[in-house]
Amino acid sequence: MTTGKRRSSGVGRGGALAGKVAVITGASKGIGAAIAESLAEEGCRLALAARSTELLEEAADQLRRDFGAEVLTVPTDVSEEGQAQALIEKTESHFGAVDILVNNAGMGIYGAVDELDLGDLRHVFEVNFFGALAALQAAVPVMRRQGGGTVVNISSIVGKFPQPLGGGYTATKFALQGASGAARAELKRDNIDLVVVCPGLTETEFSQNSRISVPGAEHRQGERHALTRGVDAGRVGRRTVTAIKRGEREVYITLFDRLLVCFAVLFPGLLQWLLIYVTRYRRRRFEQAAAEEN
Ligand SMILES: NC(=O)c1ccc[n+]([C@@H]2O[C@H](COP(=O)([O-])OP(=O)(O)OC[C@H]3O[C@@H](n4cnc5c(N)ncnc54)[C@H](OP(=O)(O)O)[C@@H]3O)[C@@H](O)[C@H]2O)c1
């Protein structure tokens, strides 16, 4: 599902990605690893970034074995100042180009808005928002010199409507959506596409890697708090690559996700009612889990 299909002005022109250089943050597992696989399948040369060196090396070896891909690994913490910039510089000096940047590194934070630890929330903003922005700011001058490129920001359907007890995470994705919309218009003259991908629930280790920001609610870590089952990360990877080729503006993975977002936009009153119901449901789940633990 997609909105705003248009002719690509970035790397996707003609649909051929073979030989293009793609940087993917958060590429050690989950959605980032799946996007890397789909790009390798297209013949891209890859720079994989994440914090865990060992997982990155394993992912890189797999891509070399399966696709004969040229892969550079760059251990990177995007929340640390200067590291996103260094990632782009290392990629350019190794491959001589940066054609595609996929800002995928991300984490969640759970807790009611009035109880969130602001230090935790700032950290999640550093990863999900400022890290992505820093990488974009480093990559754009390179893409300008090359005459074009594509930036992909991995947002979420909760970048479109609030997630109860996930308001902090929602805020990081709303911020990313807002900046992406402006940047897309600004970068048009530089022949740089900006694609936003909004996955819904996807089967990864995301909830295990998220922060819990409610005192006494540490048991939430690793739990799945969703009402539906997630899609396979490979599907998100394949859809992202199609979006890069087409230079799409905003992409949803399933019809259900798309309908949910349409519902949220068209019926804000009903949405609010639904959110109250979902909040009650999730609170009950959390309380049950806490009771079982004690
Ligand atoms: N799973 C879902 O249901 C879902 C739905 C919508 C959107 N998303 C978005 O999809 C993206 C990927 O999430 P995922 O589901 O694949 O989660 P995941 O399995 O937890 O993977 C997260 C990736 O980000 C990396 N990462 C985390 N913090 C980082 C940091 N400070 N610097 C560099 N890399 C970092 C992790 O590697 P290291 O730990 O090695 O650093 C890992 O490679 C996120 O932006 C998330 O918000 C996920």
Coordinates of C-alpha atoms and ligand atoms in Angstrom, one line a residue:
M1 CA 0.0 0.0 0.0
T2 CA 1.3 3.4 -0.7
T3 CA 0.4 7.1 -1.0
G4 CA 1.9 9.7 -3.2
K5 CA 3.4 7.5 -5.9
R6 CA 5.5 9.6 -8.3
R7 CA 8.4 9.4 -10.7
S8 CA 11.6 9.0 -8.8
S9 CA 14.2 11.8 -8.9
G10 CA 16.8 10.0 -6.7
V11 CA 18.7 6.8 -7.2
G12 CA 15.6 4.8 -8.1
R13 CA 15.3 6.3 -11.6
G14 CA 14.9 3.4 -14.0
G15 CA 14.6 1.0 -11.1
A16 CA 18.1 -0.3 -11.2
L17 CA 20.0 -0.3 -7.9
A18 CA 22.9 -2.6 -8.8
G19 CA 26.2 -1.1 -7.8
K20 CA 24.6 1.7 -5.7
V21 CA 26.0 2.3 -2.2
A22 CA 23.5 2.0 0.6
V23 CA 24.1 2.8 4.3
I24 CA 21.7 1.1 6.7
T25 CA 21.6 1.9 10.4
G26 CA 20.3 -0.7 12.8
A27 CA 21.4 -3.3 10.3
S28 CA 22.4 -6.0 12.8
K29 CA 19.0 -7.5 13.1
G30 CA 15.2 -7.1 12.6
I31 CA 13.9 -4.7 9.9
G32 CA 17.4 -3.2 9.2
A33 CA 18.9 -6.6 8.5
A34 CA 15.9 -7.4 6.2
I35 CA 16.4 -4.2 4.3
A36 CA 20.1 -4.9 3.9
E37 CA 19.2 -8.4 2.5
S38 CA 16.8 -7.0 0.0
L39 CA 19.3 -4.3 -1.1
A40 CA 22.0 -7.0 -1.4
E41 CA 19.7 -9.0 -3.6
E42 CA 19.5 -5.9 -5.9
G43 CA 23.3 -5.8 -6.2
C44 CA 23.9 -2.8 -3.9
R45 CA 27.2 -2.3 -2.0
L46 CA 26.4 -2.0 1.7
A47 CA 27.6 -0.2 4.8
L48 CA 26.0 -1.8 7.8
A49 CA 25.8 0.1 11.1
A50 CA 24.7 -0.8 14.6
R51 CA 26.3 -1.0 18.1
S52 CA 27.0 -4.8 18.3
T53 CA 30.1 -5.5 16.3
E54 CA 29.7 -9.3 16.4
L55 CA 26.1 -9.3 15.1
L56 CA 27.1 -6.8 12.4
E57 CA 29.9 -9.1 11.2
E58 CA 27.6 -12.1 11.2
A59 CA 25.0 -10.2 9.1
A60 CA 27.8 -9.1 6.7
D61 CA 29.2 -12.6 6.3
Q62 CA 25.7 -13.9 5.5
L63 CA 25.2 -11.3 2.8
R64 CA 28.6 -12.0 1.3
R65 CA 27.8 -15.7 1.2
D66 CA 24.3 -15.5 -0.1
F67 CA 24.6 -12.6 -2.6
G68 CA 28.3 -12.1 -3.1
A69 CA 27.7 -8.6 -1.7
E70 CA 30.4 -6.0 -1.0
V71 CA 29.8 -5.2 2.6
L72 CA 31.5 -2.7 5.0
T73 CA 30.6 -2.9 8.7
V74 CA 30.8 0.3 10.8
P75 CA 30.1 -0.2 14.5
T76 CA 28.1 2.9 15.3
D77 CA 26.0 4.3 18.1
V78 CA 23.8 6.9 16.4
S79 CA 22.9 8.5 19.8
E80 CA 26.5 9.5 20.3
E81 CA 27.5 12.8 18.8
G82 CA 29.6 12.6 15.7
Q83 CA 29.1 8.8 15.1
A84 CA 26.4 9.1 12.4
Q85 CA 28.7 11.7 10.6
A86 CA 31.7 9.3 10.9
L87 CA 29.6 6.5 9.5
I88 CA 28.8 8.5 6.3
E89 CA 32.5 9.6 6.0
K90 CA 33.8 6.1 6.4
T91 CA 31.3 4.8 3.8
E92 CA 32.2 7.5 1.3
S93 CA 35.9 7.0 1.8
H94 CA 35.5 3.2 1.4
F95 CA 33.1 3.0 -1.6
G96 CA 33.5 6.5 -3.0
A97 CA 29.8 7.3 -2.8
V98 CA 26.7 7.3 -0.7
D99 CA 23.6 6.8 -2.8
I100 CA 21.0 5.5 -0.3
L101 CA 20.8 6.2 3.4
V102 CA 18.3 4.1 5.4
N103 CA 17.7 5.6 8.9
N104 CA 16.3 2.5 10.6
A105 CA 18.1 2.3 14.0
G106 CA 15.4 2.7 16.7
M107 CA 14.0 1.7 20.0
G108 CA 10.8 2.0 21.9
I109 CA 9.9 3.4 25.3
Y110 CA 6.8 2.3 27.3
G111 CA 5.0 4.1 30.0
A112 CA 2.2 6.6 30.6
V113 CA 3.2 10.1 29.5
D114 CA 2.8 11.5 33.0
E115 CA 5.2 8.9 34.4
L116 CA 7.9 8.8 31.7
D117 CA 11.5 9.3 32.9
L118 CA 12.6 12.3 30.8
G119 CA 16.2 11.1 30.7
D120 CA 15.0 7.8 29.2
L121 CA 12.8 9.7 26.7
R122 CA 15.7 12.0 25.7
H123 CA 17.8 9.0 25.0
V124 CA 15.1 7.5 22.8
F125 CA 14.9 10.8 20.9
E126 CA 18.7 10.7 20.4
V127 CA 18.4 7.3 18.7
N128 CA 15.1 7.6 16.8
F129 CA 15.2 11.3 15.8
F130 CA 18.5 13.1 16.3
G131 CA 20.5 10.1 15.2
A132 CA 18.5 9.9 12.0
L133 CA 18.8 13.7 11.4
A134 CA 22.5 13.7 12.0
A135 CA 23.0 10.9 9.4
L136 CA 20.8 12.8 6.9
Q137 CA 22.7 16.0 7.4
A138 CA 26.0 14.1 6.8
A139 CA 24.7 12.2 3.8
V140 CA 22.9 15.1 1.9
P141 CA 26.1 17.0 1.0
V142 CA 27.6 13.8 -0.5
M143 CA 24.4 13.1 -2.4
R144 CA 24.3 16.7 -3.7
R145 CA 27.8 16.4 -5.0
Q146 CA 26.8 13.1 -6.7
G147 CA 23.7 14.7 -8.3
G148 CA 21.1 12.8 -6.2
G149 CA 20.3 10.0 -3.8
T150 CA 17.6 8.6 -1.6
V151 CA 17.1 8.9 2.2
V152 CA 14.7 6.4 3.8
N153 CA 13.4 7.2 7.3
I154 CA 11.8 4.2 9.0
S155 CA 8.9 5.6 11.0
S156 CA 5.9 3.6 12.1
I157 CA 2.1 3.7 11.9
V158 CA 2.3 5.2 15.4
G159 CA 4.0 8.2 13.7
K160 CA 0.5 8.8 12.5
F161 CA -1.6 8.3 15.6
P162 CA -0.8 7.9 19.3
Q163 CA -0.1 4.6 20.9
P164 CA -1.4 4.4 24.5
L165 CA 1.4 3.8 27.0
G166 CA 3.7 4.4 24.1
G167 CA 3.4 8.2 23.9
G168 CA 7.1 8.8 24.2
Y169 CA 7.9 6.5 21.3
T170 CA 5.0 8.0 19.3
A171 CA 6.5 11.5 19.9
T172 CA 9.8 10.4 18.4
K173 CA 8.1 9.1 15.2
F174 CA 5.8 12.1 14.9
A175 CA 9.0 14.3 15.0
L176 CA 10.6 12.1 12.4
Q177 CA 7.5 12.4 10.1
G178 CA 7.4 16.2 10.5
A179 CA 11.1 16.7 9.7
S180 CA 10.8 14.2 6.8
G181 CA 7.9 16.1 5.2
A182 CA 9.8 19.3 5.2
A183 CA 13.1 17.8 4.1
R184 CA 11.4 16.0 1.2
A185 CA 10.3 19.4 -0.2
E186 CA 13.6 21.0 0.5
L187 CA 15.7 18.3 -1.1
K188 CA 13.6 18.0 -4.2
R189 CA 15.8 20.5 -6.1
D190 CA 18.9 18.4 -5.2
N191 CA 17.4 15.3 -6.9
I192 CA 17.2 13.6 -3.5
D193 CA 14.2 11.5 -2.7
L194 CA 12.9 11.1 0.9
V195 CA 10.9 8.0 1.5
V196 CA 9.1 7.4 4.8
V197 CA 8.2 3.8 5.6
C198 CA 5.5 3.3 8.3
P199 CA 5.5 -0.4 9.4
G200 CA 2.9 -1.7 11.7
L201 CA 3.6 -4.5 14.1
T202 CA 6.6 -6.5 12.8
E203 CA 8.1 -9.7 14.3
T204 CA 11.5 -8.5 15.6
E205 CA 13.2 -8.1 19.0
F206 CA 12.0 -4.5 19.2
S207 CA 10.0 -4.8 22.4
Q208 CA 12.9 -6.6 24.2
N209 CA 15.2 -3.8 23.2
S210 CA 12.9 -1.0 24.3
R211 CA 13.1 1.1 27.5
I212 CA 10.6 0.7 30.3
S213 CA 10.0 4.0 32.0
V214 CA 7.5 3.2 34.7
P215 CA 8.7 2.5 38.2
G216 CA 8.0 -1.1 39.2
A217 CA 7.0 -2.1 35.7
E218 CA 10.3 -3.6 34.5
H219 CA 8.4 -6.8 33.8
R220 CA 7.0 -5.2 30.7
Q221 CA 10.4 -5.6 29.0
G222 CA 10.2 -8.2 26.3
E223 CA 6.5 -8.5 26.5
R224 CA 4.3 -8.2 23.5
H225 CA 1.5 -5.7 24.1
A226 CA -0.2 -5.9 20.8
L227 CA -3.7 -6.8 19.7
T228 CA -2.5 -8.3 16.4
R229 CA 0.3 -10.5 15.2
G230 CA 3.2 -8.9 13.4
V231 CA 4.4 -9.3 9.8
D232 CA 7.7 -10.8 8.8
A233 CA 10.6 -8.3 8.7
G234 CA 11.5 -9.6 5.2
R235 CA 8.2 -8.2 3.9
V236 CA 9.2 -4.7 5.2
G237 CA 12.6 -5.1 3.7
R238 CA 11.2 -6.0 0.2
R239 CA 8.6 -3.2 0.3
T240 CA 11.2 -0.6 1.3
V241 CA 13.4 -1.5 -1.7
T242 CA 10.4 -1.2 -4.0
A243 CA 9.7 2.2 -2.5
I244 CA 13.3 3.3 -3.1
K245 CA 13.1 2.2 -6.7
R246 CA 9.9 4.1 -7.3
G247 CA 10.8 7.1 -5.2
E248 CA 7.6 6.8 -3.2
R249 CA 6.7 9.4 -0.6
E250 CA 5.2 7.3 2.2
V251 CA 4.7 3.6 2.4
Y252 CA 2.5 1.2 4.5
I253 CA 3.2 -2.5 4.6
T254 CA -0.3 -4.0 5.0
L255 CA -3.8 -2.9 4.0
F256 CA -4.8 -3.1 7.7
D257 CA -2.1 -0.5 8.6
R258 CA -3.2 1.8 5.9
L259 CA -6.9 1.5 6.9
L260 CA -5.9 2.1 10.6
V261 CA -4.2 5.4 9.6
C262 CA -7.1 6.5 7.4
F263 CA -9.5 5.7 10.3
A264 CA -7.4 7.8 12.6
V265 CA -7.3 10.8 10.3
L266 CA -11.0 10.6 9.3
F267 CA -12.5 9.8 12.7
P268 CA -10.6 11.5 15.5
G269 CA -13.5 11.3 17.9
L270 CA -13.9 7.5 17.4
L271 CA -10.1 7.1 17.5
Q272 CA -10.0 8.8 21.0
W273 CA -12.7 6.3 22.2
L274 CA -10.7 3.4 20.8
L275 CA -7.5 4.7 22.4
I276 CA -9.3 4.8 25.8
Y277 CA -10.4 1.2 25.3
V278 CA -6.8 0.1 24.2
T279 CA -5.3 1.9 27.2
R280 CA -7.6 0.0 29.6
Y281 CA -6.7 -3.3 27.9
R282 CA -3.0 -2.7 28.0
R283 CA -3.1 -1.5 31.6
R284 CA -4.9 -4.7 32.6
R285 CA -2.3 -6.8 30.7
F286 CA 0.5 -5.0 32.5
E287 CA -1.2 -5.4 35.9
Q288 CA -1.8 -9.1 35.3
A289 CA 1.9 -9.6 34.3
A290 CA 2.9 -7.7 37.5
A291 CA 0.6 -9.9 39.7
E292 CA 2.0 -13.1 38.1
E293 CA 5.5 -12.0 38.8
N294 CA 4.9 -11.3 42.5
Ligands
LIG1 N1 9.1 -4.1 15.1 C1 8.0 -3.3 15.0 O1 6.9 -3.7 15.2 C2 8.2 -1.9 14.3 C3 7.1 -1.3 13.9 C4 7.2 0.0 13.3 C5 8.4 0.6 13.2 N2 9.5 0.0 13.7 C6 10.8 0.7 13.5 O2 11.7 -0.2 12.8 C7 13.0 0.2 13.1 C8 13.8 -1.2 13.4 O3 13.2 -1.8 14.5 P1 13.2 -3.4 14.7 O4 11.8 -3.8 14.9 O5 14.0 -4.0 13.6 O6 13.9 -3.5 16.1 P2 15.2 -4.4 16.6 O7 15.0 -5.8 16.2 O8 15.3 -4.1 18.1 O9 16.4 -3.7 15.9 C9 16.8 -2.4 16.2 C10 18.1 -2.2 15.4 O10 18.6 -0.8 15.8 C11 19.9 -0.9 16.3 N3 20.1 0.1 17.3 C12 19.4 0.3 18.4 N4 19.9 1.4 19.1 C13 21.0 1.9 18.3 C14 21.9 2.9 18.4 N5 21.9 3.7 19.5 N6 22.8 3.1 17.5 C15 22.8 2.3 16.4 N7 22.0 1.3 16.2 C16 21.1 1.1 17.2 C17 20.0 -2.3 16.9 O11 21.3 -2.8 16.9 P3 22.3 -2.7 18.2 O12 21.5 -3.1 19.4 O13 23.4 -3.7 17.8 O14 22.8 -1.3 18.2 C18 19.2 -3.1 15.8 O15 20.0 -3.4 14.7 C19 13.0 1.1 14.3 O16 13.2 2.4 13.9 C20 11.5 0.9 14.8 O17 11.1 2.1 15.5 C21 9.5 -1.3 14.2

